[in-house]
Short mmCIF file of C-alpha atoms and ligand atoms in Angstrom, two decimals:
data_model
loop_
_atom_site.label_atom_id
_atom_site.label_comp_id
_atom_site.label_asym_id
_atom_site.label_seq_id
_atom_site.Cartn_x
_atom_site.Cartn_y
_atom_site.Cartn_z
CA MET A 1 24.34 12.75 13.54
CA ILE A 2 20.87 11.56 14.55
CA GLN A 3 19.76 8.58 12.39
CA LEU A 4 16.23 7.45 11.78
CA ILE A 5 14.66 4.72 13.95
CA ARG A 6 15.62 1.14 13.15
CA GLY A 7 13.02 -0.40 10.85
CA PHE A 8 11.72 3.02 9.72
CA LYS A 9 12.66 4.56 6.41
CA ASP A 10 12.59 7.68 4.30
CA ILE A 11 11.01 7.65 0.89
CA LEU A 12 13.20 9.96 -1.14
CA PRO A 13 11.96 12.04 -4.15
CA GLY A 14 13.49 9.62 -6.67
CA GLU A 15 11.35 6.79 -5.26
CA ALA A 16 8.27 8.85 -4.35
CA GLY A 17 7.18 9.00 -8.00
CA LEU A 18 6.54 5.26 -7.95
CA TRP A 19 4.54 5.61 -4.73
CA GLN A 20 2.41 8.32 -6.30
CA HIS A 21 1.95 6.22 -9.43
CA VAL A 22 0.66 3.25 -7.38
CA GLU A 23 -1.56 5.53 -5.26
CA GLY A 24 -3.11 7.06 -8.32
CA THR A 25 -3.64 3.71 -10.01
CA ALA A 26 -5.29 2.27 -6.87
CA ALA A 27 -7.49 5.32 -6.30
CA ARG A 28 -8.77 5.28 -9.91
CA LEU A 29 -9.39 1.52 -9.92
CA PHE A 30 -11.07 1.52 -6.51
CA ALA A 31 -13.30 4.43 -7.51
CA THR A 32 -14.46 2.46 -10.55
CA PHE A 33 -15.49 -0.37 -8.17
CA GLY A 34 -17.40 2.14 -6.00
CA TYR A 35 -14.97 2.58 -3.11
CA GLY A 36 -14.74 5.88 -1.27
CA GLU A 37 -11.69 6.99 0.69
CA ILE A 38 -11.73 7.00 4.46
CA ARG A 39 -8.94 8.39 6.61
CA VAL A 40 -8.62 7.16 10.16
CA PRO A 41 -6.17 8.15 12.87
CA ILE A 42 -2.82 6.39 13.17
CA MET A 43 -3.39 5.86 16.90
CA GLU A 44 -6.26 4.18 18.74
CA LYS A 45 -6.96 2.80 22.20
CA THR A 46 -4.96 -0.38 22.61
CA GLU A 47 -8.09 -2.36 23.46
CA LEU A 48 -9.44 -1.88 19.91
CA PHE A 49 -6.52 -3.82 18.37
CA ALA A 50 -6.31 -6.37 21.16
CA ARG A 51 -9.98 -7.25 20.75
CA SER A 52 -10.04 -7.31 16.96
CA ILE A 53 -6.71 -8.80 15.95
CA GLY A 54 -6.72 -11.19 18.93
CA GLU A 55 -4.81 -11.41 22.17
CA GLU A 56 -3.00 -14.58 21.12
CA THR A 57 -1.54 -13.22 17.90
CA ASP A 58 2.12 -12.24 17.27
CA ILE A 59 0.96 -8.70 16.45
CA VAL A 60 -0.80 -8.12 19.77
CA GLU A 61 1.54 -10.22 21.90
CA LYS A 62 4.83 -8.73 20.74
CA GLU A 63 4.67 -6.28 17.89
CA MET A 64 2.54 -3.31 18.95
CA TYR A 65 3.92 0.12 19.71
CA THR A 66 1.96 0.69 22.87
CA PHE A 67 2.48 3.43 25.41
CA ALA A 68 0.74 5.17 28.31
CA ASP A 69 -0.65 8.54 27.32
CA ARG A 70 -0.06 11.30 29.86
CA GLY A 71 -3.78 11.29 30.53
CA GLY A 72 -3.67 7.65 31.63
CA ASP A 73 -5.02 5.95 28.47
CA THR A 74 -3.11 3.12 26.89
CA LEU A 75 -2.63 3.92 23.20
CA THR A 76 -1.24 2.01 20.25
CA LEU A 77 0.16 3.05 16.89
CA ARG A 78 -2.07 1.12 14.48
CA PRO A 79 -0.60 -2.18 13.29
CA GLU A 80 -3.26 -2.39 10.60
CA ALA A 81 -6.28 -0.39 9.37
CA THR A 82 -9.22 -2.84 9.55
CA ALA A 83 -9.91 -2.42 13.25
CA SER A 84 -9.95 1.43 12.97
CA ILE A 85 -12.24 1.33 9.97
CA VAL A 86 -14.63 -0.99 11.76
CA ARG A 87 -14.57 1.33 14.74
CA ALA A 88 -15.38 4.29 12.45
CA TYR A 89 -18.16 2.34 10.75
CA ILE A 90 -19.78 1.63 14.12
CA GLN A 91 -19.02 5.04 15.71
CA HIS A 92 -20.52 7.04 12.87
CA LYS A 93 -23.47 4.64 12.48
CA MET A 94 -22.54 4.18 8.85
CA TYR A 95 -24.78 1.09 8.86
CA ALA A 96 -27.90 3.21 9.34
CA GLY A 97 -29.84 3.46 6.09
CA ASP A 98 -27.78 1.46 3.60
CA PRO A 99 -25.38 -0.84 5.53
CA VAL A 100 -23.34 -1.41 2.36
CA HIS A 101 -20.14 0.63 2.36
CA LYS A 102 -17.05 0.20 0.26
CA LEU A 103 -14.07 2.01 1.74
CA TYR A 104 -10.37 2.27 1.16
CA THR A 105 -7.47 3.92 2.92
CA ILE A 106 -3.78 4.31 2.30
CA GLY A 107 -1.29 5.03 5.09
CA PRO A 108 1.40 3.97 7.50
CA MET A 109 1.10 1.02 9.93
CA PHE A 110 3.44 0.10 12.75
CA ARG A 111 4.61 -3.32 13.84
CA ARG A 112 7.72 -3.93 15.94
CA GLU A 113 8.93 -6.90 13.94
CA ARG A 114 12.51 -7.83 13.36
CA PRO A 115 13.47 -5.56 10.40
CA GLN A 116 14.75 -7.16 7.25
CA LYS A 117 14.31 -6.71 3.48
CA GLY A 118 10.63 -6.17 2.85
CA ARG A 119 9.81 -5.97 6.55
CA TYR A 120 9.75 -2.66 8.33
CA ARG A 121 8.50 -1.29 11.58
CA GLN A 122 6.71 1.51 9.83
CA PHE A 123 5.27 0.26 6.58
CA TYR A 124 2.40 1.34 4.36
CA GLN A 125 -0.79 -0.43 3.39
CA ILE A 126 -3.36 0.10 0.68
CA ASP A 127 -6.40 -1.20 2.49
CA ALA A 128 -9.91 -1.81 1.15
CA GLU A 129 -12.98 -2.95 3.08
CA VAL A 130 -16.60 -3.79 2.19
CA PHE A 131 -19.36 -3.81 4.80
CA GLY A 132 -22.87 -5.19 4.62
CA ILE A 133 -22.61 -7.83 1.87
CA ALA A 134 -22.88 -11.47 2.92
CA GLY A 135 -23.05 -13.06 -0.58
CA PRO A 136 -19.98 -14.73 -2.14
CA TYR A 137 -19.80 -12.65 -5.35
CA ILE A 138 -18.35 -9.68 -3.47
CA ASP A 139 -15.47 -11.94 -2.31
CA ALA A 140 -14.75 -12.82 -5.94
CA GLN A 141 -15.15 -9.17 -7.01
CA MET A 142 -12.72 -7.99 -4.36
CA ILE A 143 -10.10 -10.51 -5.34
CA HIS A 144 -10.72 -9.57 -8.97
CA MET A 145 -10.12 -5.91 -8.10
CA LEU A 146 -6.89 -6.78 -6.34
CA HIS A 147 -5.84 -8.86 -9.30
CA LEU A 148 -6.55 -5.90 -11.62
CA LEU A 149 -4.50 -3.55 -9.42
CA PHE A 150 -1.46 -5.73 -9.95
CA GLN A 151 -2.32 -6.07 -13.66
CA HIS A 152 -2.66 -2.32 -14.12
CA LEU A 153 0.70 -1.84 -12.48
CA ALA A 154 2.11 -4.53 -14.77
CA VAL A 155 3.33 -6.60 -11.82
CA THR A 156 3.26 -10.19 -12.99
CA ASP A 157 5.19 -12.14 -10.43
CA VAL A 158 2.40 -12.57 -7.88
CA HIS A 159 0.05 -15.43 -7.26
CA THR A 160 -3.20 -15.65 -5.30
CA HIS A 161 -3.58 -18.25 -2.54
CA LEU A 162 -7.10 -19.00 -1.38
CA ASN A 163 -8.61 -20.79 1.56
CA SER A 164 -11.76 -20.80 3.68
CA LEU A 165 -11.58 -20.61 7.49
CA GLY A 166 -15.17 -21.55 8.05
CA CYS A 167 -17.47 -19.93 10.56
CA PRO A 168 -18.36 -20.32 14.28
CA ALA A 169 -20.62 -23.24 13.25
CA CYS A 170 -17.88 -25.37 11.66
CA ARG A 171 -14.76 -24.10 13.44
CA PRO A 172 -15.28 -26.09 16.70
CA ARG A 173 -15.20 -29.45 14.96
CA PHE A 174 -12.02 -28.49 13.13
CA ARG A 175 -10.50 -27.11 16.27
CA GLU A 176 -11.09 -30.43 18.01
CA ALA A 177 -9.45 -32.38 15.25
CA LEU A 178 -6.54 -29.97 15.14
CA LEU A 179 -6.06 -30.07 18.92
CA ALA A 180 -6.10 -33.87 18.94
CA MET A 181 -3.36 -33.82 16.28
CA LEU A 182 -1.36 -31.11 18.06
CA ASP A 183 -1.45 -33.03 21.35
CA GLY A 184 0.59 -35.71 19.63
CA VAL A 185 3.36 -33.32 18.64
CA THR A 186 3.44 -30.88 21.56
CA ASP A 187 7.08 -31.53 22.39
CA GLN A 188 8.13 -30.57 18.85
CA LEU A 189 6.41 -27.15 19.03
CA CYS A 190 8.14 -23.84 19.91
CA PRO A 191 7.40 -22.38 23.40
CA ASP A 192 4.97 -19.84 21.87
CA CYS A 193 2.93 -22.50 20.15
CA ARG A 194 2.95 -24.76 23.17
CA ARG A 195 1.57 -21.92 25.25
CA ARG A 196 -1.00 -20.85 22.60
CA LYS A 197 -2.09 -24.23 21.46
CA ASP A 198 -5.06 -24.73 23.78
CA ARG A 199 -6.43 -21.23 23.55
CA ASN A 200 -5.88 -20.62 19.82
CA PRO A 201 -4.69 -23.76 18.01
CA LEU A 202 -5.11 -22.11 14.57
CA ARG A 203 -2.15 -19.88 15.37
CA VAL A 204 0.13 -22.92 15.42
CA LEU A 205 -0.62 -23.41 11.71
CA ASP A 206 0.68 -19.88 11.06
CA CYS A 207 3.92 -20.23 13.01
CA LYS A 208 7.04 -19.54 10.98
CA VAL A 209 9.37 -21.63 13.18
CA PRO A 210 10.67 -24.48 10.94
CA ALA A 211 10.17 -27.13 13.68
CA CYS A 212 6.53 -26.11 14.05
CA ARG A 213 5.98 -26.11 10.32
CA GLU A 214 7.31 -29.65 10.13
CA ALA A 215 5.26 -30.75 13.10
CA VAL A 216 2.01 -29.58 11.53
CA ALA A 217 2.76 -30.81 7.98
CA ASP A 218 0.03 -33.41 8.30
CA ALA A 219 -2.47 -31.25 10.21
CA PRO A 220 -6.10 -31.56 9.13
CA ALA A 221 -7.34 -29.01 6.56
CA ILE A 222 -10.13 -26.65 7.49
CA VAL A 223 -11.78 -27.00 4.11
CA ASP A 224 -12.54 -30.63 5.01
CA TYR A 225 -14.57 -29.49 8.03
CA LEU A 226 -16.67 -26.69 6.49
CA CYS A 227 -20.41 -26.67 7.23
CA ALA A 228 -22.82 -26.83 4.28
CA ASP A 229 -23.24 -23.01 4.13
CA CYS A 230 -19.51 -22.32 4.20
CA GLN A 231 -18.91 -25.01 1.60
CA ALA A 232 -21.52 -23.50 -0.72
CA HIS A 233 -20.10 -20.01 -0.20
CA PHE A 234 -16.59 -21.06 -0.98
CA ALA A 235 -17.71 -23.07 -4.01
CA THR A 236 -19.37 -19.96 -5.47
CA VAL A 237 -16.29 -17.84 -4.80
CA THR A 238 -14.01 -20.26 -6.61
CA ARG A 239 -16.48 -20.70 -9.49
CA ALA A 240 -16.80 -16.90 -9.88
CA LEU A 241 -13.03 -16.53 -9.94
CA ASP A 242 -12.81 -19.24 -12.59
CA GLN A 243 -15.39 -17.37 -14.65
CA LEU A 244 -13.38 -14.19 -14.36
CA GLN A 245 -10.23 -16.13 -15.16
CA VAL A 246 -8.48 -14.93 -12.04
CA PRO A 247 -5.82 -17.55 -11.34
CA TYR A 248 -5.51 -18.83 -7.77
CA THR A 249 -4.22 -21.85 -5.79
CA LEU A 250 -6.28 -23.46 -3.09
CA ASP A 251 -4.03 -23.39 -0.04
CA LYS A 252 -5.28 -25.30 2.96
CA ARG A 253 -2.33 -24.04 5.04
CA LEU A 254 -3.39 -20.37 4.63
CA VAL A 255 -4.68 -19.23 8.07
CA ARG A 256 -3.53 -15.55 8.26
CA GLY A 257 -2.01 -13.90 11.28
CA LEU A 258 -5.10 -12.09 12.60
CA ASP A 259 -7.91 -13.73 14.48
CA TYR A 260 -10.96 -11.96 13.05
CA TYR A 261 -11.19 -13.96 9.80
CA THR A 262 -14.10 -16.18 8.76
CA ARG A 263 -14.74 -18.01 5.52
CA THR A 264 -12.89 -16.73 2.47
CA THR A 265 -9.25 -15.77 3.13
CA PHE A 266 -6.57 -14.97 0.57
CA GLU A 267 -3.01 -13.86 0.18
CA LEU A 268 -1.04 -12.64 -2.83
CA GLN A 269 2.42 -14.08 -2.72
CA THR A 270 5.57 -13.43 -4.75
CA GLY A 271 8.79 -15.25 -5.23
CA VAL A 272 10.92 -12.14 -5.77
CA LEU A 273 11.08 -10.73 -2.23
CA GLY A 274 12.83 -13.55 -0.43
CA ALA A 275 11.35 -14.47 2.93
CA GLN A 276 8.75 -11.72 2.85
CA SER A 277 6.56 -13.39 0.22
CA ALA A 278 3.14 -11.88 1.06
CA VAL A 279 2.37 -8.68 -0.91
CA ALA A 280 -1.31 -8.60 0.06
CA GLY A 281 -3.68 -10.41 2.36
CA GLY A 282 -7.26 -10.32 3.43
CA GLY A 283 -10.48 -12.13 3.87
CA ARG A 284 -13.94 -12.10 5.36
CA TYR A 285 -14.53 -11.03 8.98
CA ASP A 286 -18.26 -11.55 9.38
CA GLY A 287 -18.19 -11.40 13.20
CA LEU A 288 -16.01 -8.36 13.89
CA VAL A 289 -18.49 -5.49 13.59
CA GLU A 290 -20.80 -7.17 16.09
CA ALA A 291 -17.90 -8.17 18.36
CA LEU A 292 -16.90 -4.51 18.60
CA GLY A 293 -20.37 -3.37 19.56
CA GLY A 294 -22.06 -2.76 16.19
CA PRO A 295 -24.98 -4.54 14.57
CA ALA A 296 -24.24 -7.96 13.03
CA THR A 297 -22.72 -6.96 9.70
CA PRO A 298 -20.82 -9.16 7.25
CA ALA A 299 -17.54 -7.67 5.97
CA ILE A 300 -14.54 -8.47 3.85
CA GLY A 301 -11.32 -6.66 3.06
CA PHE A 302 -7.68 -6.80 2.11
CA ALA A 303 -4.47 -4.84 2.52
CA VAL A 304 -1.61 -4.57 0.06
CA GLY A 305 1.88 -4.18 1.49
CA PHE A 306 2.71 -0.93 -0.27
CA ASP A 307 6.44 -1.09 0.43
CA ARG A 308 6.68 -4.59 -0.90
CA LEU A 309 4.67 -3.70 -3.98
CA VAL A 310 6.99 -0.74 -4.73
CA GLU A 311 10.00 -3.04 -4.25
CA ILE A 312 8.68 -5.40 -6.89
CA LEU A 313 7.81 -2.49 -9.13
CA SER A 314 11.17 -0.79 -8.81
CA ARG A 315 12.81 -3.99 -10.10
CA GLN A 316 10.71 -3.70 -13.24
CA HIS A 317 10.35 0.07 -13.72
CA THR A 318 11.98 3.32 -12.90
CA MET A 319 10.09 6.53 -12.42
CA ALA A 320 11.78 9.31 -14.22
CA ALA A 321 11.51 12.71 -12.50
CA ARG A 322 9.72 15.16 -14.76
CA PRO A 323 12.37 17.40 -16.30
CA PRO A 324 11.73 21.13 -16.54
CA ALA A 325 10.29 22.40 -19.79
CA LEU A 326 12.41 25.49 -19.55
CA TYR A 327 15.58 26.61 -17.88
CA ILE A 328 16.18 30.33 -17.74
CA ALA A 329 19.88 31.10 -17.80
CA ALA A 330 20.18 34.53 -16.31
CA LEU A 331 23.42 36.61 -16.36
CA GLY A 332 23.61 39.65 -14.09
CA ASP A 333 21.26 41.15 -11.57
CA ALA A 334 18.89 42.88 -13.98
CA ALA A 335 18.55 39.66 -15.99
CA LYS A 336 17.89 37.66 -12.82
CA GLU A 337 15.11 39.99 -11.72
CA GLN A 338 13.49 39.79 -15.17
CA ALA A 339 13.98 36.00 -15.28
CA PHE A 340 12.37 35.72 -11.88
CA ARG A 341 9.22 37.50 -13.04
CA TRP A 342 8.96 35.52 -16.26
CA ALA A 343 9.47 32.28 -14.39
CA ALA A 344 6.66 33.22 -12.00
CA GLU A 345 4.28 33.91 -14.86
CA LEU A 346 5.10 30.64 -16.58
CA LEU A 347 4.83 28.70 -13.35
CA GLU A 348 1.39 30.27 -12.72
CA ALA A 349 0.43 28.99 -16.16
CA GLY A 350 1.50 25.48 -15.05
CA ILE A 351 4.76 25.27 -16.94
CA GLN A 352 7.70 23.70 -15.16
CA VAL A 353 10.45 26.27 -15.11
CA GLU A 354 13.84 26.39 -13.37
CA MET A 355 16.07 29.41 -13.25
CA GLU A 356 19.54 30.23 -12.10
CA HIS A 357 19.67 31.81 -8.63
CA GLY A 358 23.40 32.16 -8.26
CA ASP A 359 26.12 33.91 -10.27
CA LYS A 360 27.28 31.15 -12.58
CA SER A 361 28.82 31.53 -16.05
CA LEU A 362 26.65 30.83 -19.05
CA LYS A 363 28.67 27.61 -19.61
CA ALA A 364 27.97 26.39 -16.04
CA GLN A 365 24.27 27.26 -16.42
CA MET A 366 23.99 25.33 -19.73
CA LYS A 367 25.61 22.37 -17.98
CA ARG A 368 23.06 22.48 -15.16
CA ALA A 369 20.16 22.80 -17.64
CA ASP A 370 21.52 19.74 -19.44
CA ARG A 371 21.85 17.79 -16.17
CA LEU A 372 18.21 18.61 -15.29
CA GLY A 373 17.09 17.46 -18.72
CA ALA A 374 15.48 20.81 -19.54
CA GLY A 375 13.64 20.91 -22.82
CA HIS A 376 14.68 24.47 -23.69
CA VAL A 377 17.01 27.10 -22.32
CA LEU A 378 16.22 30.83 -22.50
CA ILE A 379 19.32 32.91 -22.36
CA VAL A 380 18.80 36.26 -20.67
CA GLY A 381 21.85 38.55 -20.42
CA GLU A 382 22.23 42.30 -20.15
CA ALA A 383 23.03 42.55 -23.89
CA GLU A 384 19.90 40.55 -24.86
CA LEU A 385 17.74 42.68 -22.65
CA ALA A 386 19.19 45.86 -24.14
CA ALA A 387 18.63 44.59 -27.69
CA GLY A 388 15.10 43.44 -26.82
CA VAL A 389 15.74 39.99 -28.32
CA LEU A 390 16.40 36.75 -26.39
CA VAL A 391 17.84 33.45 -27.46
CA LEU A 392 15.90 30.23 -26.98
CA ARG A 393 17.77 26.97 -27.41
CA ASP A 394 16.14 23.63 -27.99
CA MET A 395 18.27 21.29 -25.89
CA GLN A 396 17.46 18.26 -28.01
CA THR A 397 17.97 19.60 -31.51
CA LYS A 398 20.44 22.29 -30.40
CA ALA A 399 18.56 24.67 -32.70
CA GLN A 400 18.43 28.29 -31.54
CA ARG A 401 15.84 30.90 -32.27
CA GLU A 402 15.33 34.47 -31.35
CA LEU A 403 12.36 35.64 -29.32
CA PRO A 404 11.43 39.34 -28.86
CA VAL A 405 11.31 40.44 -25.21
CA ALA A 406 7.85 41.92 -25.78
CA GLY A 407 5.32 39.14 -25.20
CA VAL A 408 7.98 36.58 -24.46
CA THR A 409 5.99 34.67 -21.80
CA ALA A 410 2.98 34.28 -24.08
CA ALA A 411 5.22 32.98 -26.90
CA LEU A 412 7.04 30.62 -24.50
CA GLY A 413 3.73 29.49 -22.97
CA ALA A 414 2.36 28.47 -26.41
CA LEU A 415 5.64 26.84 -27.48
CA LEU A 416 6.23 24.86 -24.33
CA GLN A 417 2.65 23.81 -23.89
CA SER A 418 2.66 22.20 -27.30
CA ALA A 419 5.96 20.45 -26.49
CA ARG A 420 4.40 19.16 -23.27
CA ASN A 421 1.31 17.94 -25.10
CA SER A 422 3.47 15.98 -27.46
CA GLY A 423 4.56 13.92 -24.50
CA ASP A 424 7.86 14.87 -22.82
CA ASP A 425 6.30 14.26 -19.42
CA GLY A 426 7.89 12.33 -16.57
CA ASN A 427 6.70 8.80 -16.96
CA ILE A 428 6.95 5.28 -15.71
CA SER A 429 9.08 3.19 -17.98
P1 HAM B 501 -1.67 -8.53 6.99
O1 HAM B 501 -1.55 -9.81 6.24
O2 HAM B 501 -1.21 -8.48 8.38
O3 HAM B 501 -3.21 -8.13 6.91
O4 HAM B 501 -0.95 -7.39 6.21
C1 HAM B 501 -1.22 -7.12 4.86
C2 HAM B 501 0.06 -6.92 4.06
O5 HAM B 501 0.83 -5.86 4.69
C3 HAM B 501 1.01 -8.10 4.08
O6 HAM B 501 0.65 -9.01 3.06
C4 HAM B 501 2.35 -7.43 3.78
O7 HAM B 501 2.50 -7.25 2.37
C5 HAM B 501 2.21 -6.07 4.44
N1 HAM B 501 2.98 -6.05 5.69
C6 HAM B 501 2.63 -6.58 6.90
N2 HAM B 501 3.61 -6.38 7.79
C7 HAM B 501 4.59 -5.69 7.15
C8 HAM B 501 5.86 -5.21 7.57
N3 HAM B 501 6.31 -5.31 8.82
N4 HAM B 501 6.65 -4.57 6.65
C9 HAM B 501 6.19 -4.44 5.37
N5 HAM B 501 4.99 -4.87 4.92
C10 HAM B 501 4.21 -5.53 5.83
C11 HAM B 501 -3.79 -7.04 7.50
O8 HAM B 501 -3.12 -6.13 7.95
C12 HAM B 501 -5.25 -6.99 7.40
N6 HAM B 501 -5.71 -5.75 8.08
C13 HAM B 501 -5.74 -7.05 5.97
C14 HAM B 501 -7.23 -6.99 5.88
C15 HAM B 501 -8.01 -5.93 5.53
N7 HAM B 501 -8.03 -8.02 6.15
C16 HAM B 501 -9.30 -7.57 6.02
N8 HAM B 501 -9.27 -6.34 5.66
#
């Protein structure tokens, strides 16, 4: 039997309800905040990711699914959505006229990481980006929106970590201080960090190897090196979050795994997913649009790890499949043909109906209706058809009533619609 690829997974119908619930909640919330959906391809030229995420990052160095296209291009399955959205923003000149755009996308990303709980090679992100706003209130508003997403989903076990990574004006001074410190501990660093240290010392702060973490425990903090502008920006962000009562922890160790960030960066972390604690991450990337060939445009965004969010949610809730409103138990060919037509009529009217397609006894059909959680069962046999009267059984109260064949779908439609309106829908609980 051919199995799926390691690190990839199927989302089966039982679980898909939770995914839909999250998608719907995010789409409604983001629309309120003025975000429009953008859909970008899952594949891009490799260079796009190498130049945006950074050549010296784990993602670009070892995790991308990259291959030579038959036409000679080098292509990559997207490891994240930001680079593609920036490309689209530039390519479609979305900055012309009003440069402010608020966009979101939901879809699969690909990173060839070592698979484990909460870490997949194909995973999903809910990604939001804002272009064209330099001021700090949008940073706070975005973090607020993210906070509300988790609140609307009733996920409580997450906490926001916040840091500022400064800008090209203040980064060099910090870099110098960090390099001086790292030079003293070079022999304690892992081979990757030793190699990367001089070209991209910030990466060392993000390394997960325990020896590296220990070696950089006393590393200088970026926030102590911020220029006046970055300091003022960050102060307003934190003040705005305080006003909105969005809780956060200042985390001077938070550097993120992608190189494009400037100023405000944040991560939502949870204690319930073991080693994979980050459920969302993001920040400003004021230099990226220009670096990729567009006009200088400030930008900020985040991505939620959809799989991880669903994992947290599924510990707290189950998503019940919506049971059919009606099960038509049909006995004999003539009954089956009639049942088929009635079912089609009710389905057209938006009523969830199941019917028997095989040749089962009434007892077996009642059992199946029970298993499916059907609200009512309509019993259609040759005798009932001949008499022109059918039996409708309420599966909850067990009460039975007779329904004349003439006008039966209209009667059922009215009856079942009112049952549906009184709330027997599939629901999160
Ligand atoms: P990221 O921190 O690389 O940021 O990923 C965001 C989230 O995606 C992580 O917090 C995590 O929940 C989830 N994630 C990442 N890798 C995996 C994996 N292998 N398996 C399951 N979940 C995973 C970005 O991707 C940025 N593009 C976010 C952003 C948008 N920054 C600005 N705009």
